[in-house]
Amino acid sequence: MISTVVNRLEEGIIALLLAAMTSLTFVNVVMRYVFNSGLTWALEVTEFLFAWLILFGMSYGVKVGSHIGVDALVRLFPRQVQRAVGLIVVAAGILYSSWLIIGGWELVSFNHMLEMEAEDSPVMLWFVYLIMPVGAALLAFRLAQVGWRIITGQQTGFNLADEAREAIDQIAPKGNDDDPNASAKPNS
């Protein structure tokens, strides 16, 4: 239940941030080159939205397994060693997330106390920096989910994107019987 709500909320916010960045940039470009004017605050707000997108995207990348890593050596080990390495990676990620949560919260508190606004837009800086502890908490939540799946044996290690395997699969011949030039895949 909580996982479904977080999934939908996370995907919705990422889509909204991307749409807002694209729309704001498009409107500003049209205003600048067609009407010879522009929004003075648009670049700054786009940078804030981009930072939010990145920090929300960290946890989403863990969820869908799109983070890139080098695990060729880890894959050579037996499953138990792969699981142990996966748990070490998860623990390191949660430690990193914890530092971001603590440091981000201190930054938010400090800027809230100072009541500072952004330079070009009427946005309070504490609100802009709020993504640090929120994004890091989401990352820790996703890493904890991965850790639980490793502990319960549902996955072997930290799922990483395998771009090399995807590229090989895309260019590998399919073994089409109609094409005499296509070589068939060897039987395993």
GROMACS .gro file of C-alpha atoms in nm:
model
  188
    1MET     CA    1   0.000   0.000   0.000
    2ILE     CA    2   0.267   0.252   0.105
    3SER     CA    3   0.493   0.132  -0.176
    4THR     CA    4   0.218   0.186  -0.436
    5VAL     CA    5   0.148   0.537  -0.309
    6VAL     CA    6   0.520   0.623  -0.313
    7ASN     CA    7   0.556   0.474  -0.664
    8ARG     CA    8   0.270   0.680  -0.807
    9LEU     CA    9   0.374   0.995  -0.623
   10GLU     CA   10   0.735   0.958  -0.731
   11GLU     CA   11   0.649   0.899  -1.098
   12GLY     CA   12   0.394   1.181  -1.099
   13ILE     CA   13   0.635   1.431  -0.947
   14ILE     CA   14   0.912   1.334  -1.191
   15ALA     CA   15   0.673   1.376  -1.486
   16LEU     CA   16   0.547   1.708  -1.349
   17LEU     CA   17   0.900   1.841  -1.296
   18LEU     CA   18   1.007   1.742  -1.646
   19ALA     CA   19   0.694   1.896  -1.800
   20ALA     CA   20   0.741   2.218  -1.600
   21MET     CA   21   1.106   2.248  -1.703
   22THR     CA   22   1.025   2.188  -2.069
   23SER     CA   23   0.727   2.423  -2.073
   24LEU     CA   24   0.908   2.702  -1.891
   25THR     CA   25   1.212   2.678  -2.119
   26PHE     CA   26   0.990   2.671  -2.431
   27VAL     CA   27   0.790   2.975  -2.321
   28ASN     CA   28   1.107   3.166  -2.235
   29VAL     CA   29   1.269   3.086  -2.571
   30VAL     CA   30   0.957   3.194  -2.761
   31MET     CA   31   0.933   3.514  -2.558
   32ARG     CA   32   1.300   3.590  -2.609
   33TYR     CA   33   1.325   3.526  -2.983
   34VAL     CA   34   0.973   3.614  -3.099
   35PHE     CA   35   0.873   3.896  -2.867
   36ASN     CA   36   1.224   4.021  -2.778
   37SER     CA   37   1.154   3.990  -2.405
   38GLY     CA   38   1.179   3.711  -2.153
   39LEU     CA   39   1.126   3.588  -1.804
   40THR     CA   40   1.418   3.696  -1.588
   41TRP     CA   41   1.350   3.422  -1.335
   42ALA     CA   42   1.301   3.134  -1.581
   43LEU     CA   43   1.660   3.008  -1.587
   44GLU     CA   44   1.690   3.003  -1.210
   45VAL     CA   45   1.358   2.821  -1.164
   46THR     CA   46   1.457   2.572  -1.435
   47GLU     CA   47   1.780   2.502  -1.246
   48PHE     CA   48   1.582   2.442  -0.926
   49LEU     CA   49   1.343   2.210  -1.108
   50PHE     CA   50   1.637   2.023  -1.260
   51ALA     CA   51   1.794   1.973  -0.916
   52TRP     CA   52   1.462   1.839  -0.788
   53LEU     CA   53   1.437   1.610  -1.090
   54ILE     CA   54   1.784   1.468  -1.026
   55LEU     CA   55   1.724   1.405  -0.658
   56PHE     CA   56   1.386   1.242  -0.721
   57GLY     CA   57   1.545   1.049  -1.006
   58MET     CA   58   1.806   0.889  -0.779
   59SER     CA   59   1.547   0.682  -0.598
   60TYR     CA   60   1.351   0.615  -0.916
   61GLY     CA   61   1.671   0.485  -1.079
   62VAL     CA   62   1.716   0.238  -0.793
   63LYS     CA   63   1.355   0.131  -0.827
   64VAL     CA   64   1.372   0.055  -1.201
   65GLY     CA   65   1.735  -0.067  -1.201
   66SER     CA   66   1.869   0.199  -1.436
   67HIS     CA   67   2.181   0.301  -1.245
   68ILE     CA   68   2.499   0.208  -1.424
   69GLY     CA   69   2.773   0.026  -1.240
   70VAL     CA   70   3.060  -0.209  -1.304
   71ASP     CA   71   2.969  -0.550  -1.171
   72ALA     CA   72   3.157  -0.778  -1.412
   73LEU     CA   73   3.386  -0.898  -1.132
   74VAL     CA   74   3.099  -0.946  -0.887
   75ARG     CA   75   2.912  -1.165  -1.138
   76LEU     CA   76   3.202  -1.411  -1.140
   77PHE     CA   77   3.146  -1.497  -0.774
   78PRO     CA   78   2.894  -1.747  -0.635
   79ARG     CA   79   2.542  -1.626  -0.549
   80GLN     CA   80   2.615  -1.597  -0.175
   81VAL     CA   81   2.912  -1.367  -0.238
   82GLN     CA   82   2.705  -1.164  -0.486
   83ARG     CA   83   2.436  -1.125  -0.219
   84ALA     CA   84   2.696  -1.017   0.040
   85VAL     CA   85   2.842  -0.759  -0.200
   86GLY     CA   86   2.489  -0.640  -0.279
   87LEU     CA   87   2.417  -0.589   0.092
   88ILE     CA   88   2.744  -0.397   0.133
   89VAL     CA   89   2.647  -0.171  -0.158
   90VAL     CA   90   2.302  -0.118  -0.007
   91ALA     CA   91   2.451  -0.038   0.335
   92ALA     CA   92   2.693   0.214   0.179
   93GLY     CA   93   2.405   0.373  -0.011
   94ILE     CA   94   2.193   0.402   0.303
   95LEU     CA   95   2.489   0.557   0.488
   96TYR     CA   96   2.529   0.810   0.205
   97SER     CA   97   2.155   0.879   0.214
   98SER     CA   98   2.173   0.935   0.588
   99TRP     CA   99   2.446   1.194   0.545
  100LEU     CA  100   2.239   1.369   0.278
  101ILE     CA  101   1.931   1.366   0.502
  102ILE     CA  102   2.120   1.514   0.797
  103GLY     CA  103   2.316   1.769   0.593
  104GLY     CA  104   2.013   1.859   0.384
  105TRP     CA  105   1.799   1.911   0.692
  106GLU     CA  106   2.066   2.137   0.845
  107LEU     CA  107   2.076   2.338   0.521
  108VAL     CA  108   1.696   2.367   0.512
  109SER     CA  109   1.684   2.473   0.879
  110PHE     CA  110   1.959   2.731   0.834
  111ASN     CA  111   1.795   2.887   0.528
  112HIS     CA  112   1.455   2.881   0.696
  113MET     CA  113   1.602   3.069   0.991
  114LEU     CA  114   1.759   3.329   0.757
  115GLU     CA  115   1.439   3.359   0.550
  116MET     CA  116   1.642   3.405   0.232
  117GLU     CA  117   1.483   3.423  -0.111
  118ALA     CA  118   1.637   3.306  -0.436
  119GLU     CA  119   1.824   3.565  -0.638
  120ASP     CA  120   1.590   3.605  -0.937
  121SER     CA  121   1.266   3.443  -0.826
  122PRO     CA  122   1.042   3.493  -0.524
  123VAL     CA  123   1.106   3.142  -0.393
  124MET     CA  124   1.233   3.080  -0.043
  125LEU     CA  125   1.568   2.898  -0.051
  126TRP     CA  126   1.470   2.662   0.230
  127PHE     CA  127   1.194   2.531   0.006
  128VAL     CA  128   1.438   2.481  -0.281
  129TYR     CA  129   1.679   2.290  -0.056
  130LEU     CA  130   1.402   2.077   0.092
  131ILE     CA  131   1.458   1.827  -0.189
  132MET     CA  132   1.788   1.719  -0.034
  133PRO     CA  133   1.645   1.546   0.273
  134VAL     CA  134   1.329   1.438   0.086
  135GLY     CA  135   1.520   1.292  -0.210
  136ALA     CA  136   1.772   1.123   0.020
  137ALA     CA  137   1.490   0.972   0.228
  138LEU     CA  138   1.332   0.834  -0.089
  139LEU     CA  139   1.670   0.693  -0.191
  140ALA     CA  140   1.713   0.528   0.150
  141PHE     CA  141   1.362   0.381   0.118
  142ARG     CA  142   1.442   0.233  -0.224
  143LEU     CA  143   1.777   0.100  -0.101
  144ALA     CA  144   1.606  -0.060   0.198
  145GLN     CA  145   1.365  -0.230  -0.044
  146VAL     CA  146   1.662  -0.366  -0.242
  147GLY     CA  147   1.827  -0.482   0.080
  148TRP     CA  148   1.511  -0.663   0.185
  149ARG     CA  149   1.484  -0.837  -0.153
  150ILE     CA  150   1.847  -0.949  -0.123
  151ILE     CA  151   1.794  -1.076   0.233
  152THR     CA  152   1.479  -1.268   0.137
  153GLY     CA  153   1.648  -1.416  -0.171
  154GLN     CA  154   1.428  -1.240  -0.428
  155GLN     CA  155   1.732  -1.090  -0.598
  156THR     CA  156   2.101  -1.166  -0.596
  157GLY     CA  157   2.259  -0.826  -0.578
  158PHE     CA  158   2.216  -0.461  -0.654
  159ASN     CA  159   2.036  -0.454  -0.991
  160LEU     CA  160   2.233  -0.240  -1.230
  161ALA     CA  161   2.164  -0.150  -1.589
  162ASP     CA  162   2.358  -0.380  -1.821
  163GLU     CA  163   2.413  -0.163  -2.128
  164ALA     CA  164   2.667  -0.401  -2.278
  165ARG     CA  165   2.421  -0.693  -2.265
  166GLU     CA  166   2.142  -0.475  -2.409
  167ALA     CA  167   2.368  -0.363  -2.696
  168ILE     CA  168   2.472  -0.721  -2.772
  169ASP     CA  169   2.108  -0.833  -2.768
  170GLN     CA  170   2.018  -0.556  -3.012
  171ILE     CA  171   2.284  -0.644  -3.268
  172ALA     CA  172   2.283  -1.022  -3.226
  173PRO     CA  173   2.127  -1.209  -3.517
  174LYS     CA  174   1.783  -1.341  -3.441
  175GLY     CA  175   1.826  -1.669  -3.630
  176ASN     CA  176   1.560  -1.590  -3.891
  177ASP     CA  177   1.484  -1.903  -4.100
  178ASP     CA  178   1.384  -1.690  -4.401
  179ASP     CA  179   1.723  -1.520  -4.419
  180PRO     CA  180   2.003  -1.759  -4.523
  181ASN     CA  181   2.267  -1.499  -4.426
  182ALA     CA  182   2.148  -1.480  -4.065
  183SER     CA  183   2.326  -1.716  -3.834
  184ALA     CA  184   2.121  -1.899  -3.578
  185LYS     CA  185   2.193  -1.860  -3.211
  186PRO     CA  186   2.388  -2.153  -3.072
  187ASN     CA  187   2.189  -2.395  -2.860
  188SER     CA  188   2.273  -2.376  -2.493
   0.00000   0.00000   0.00000
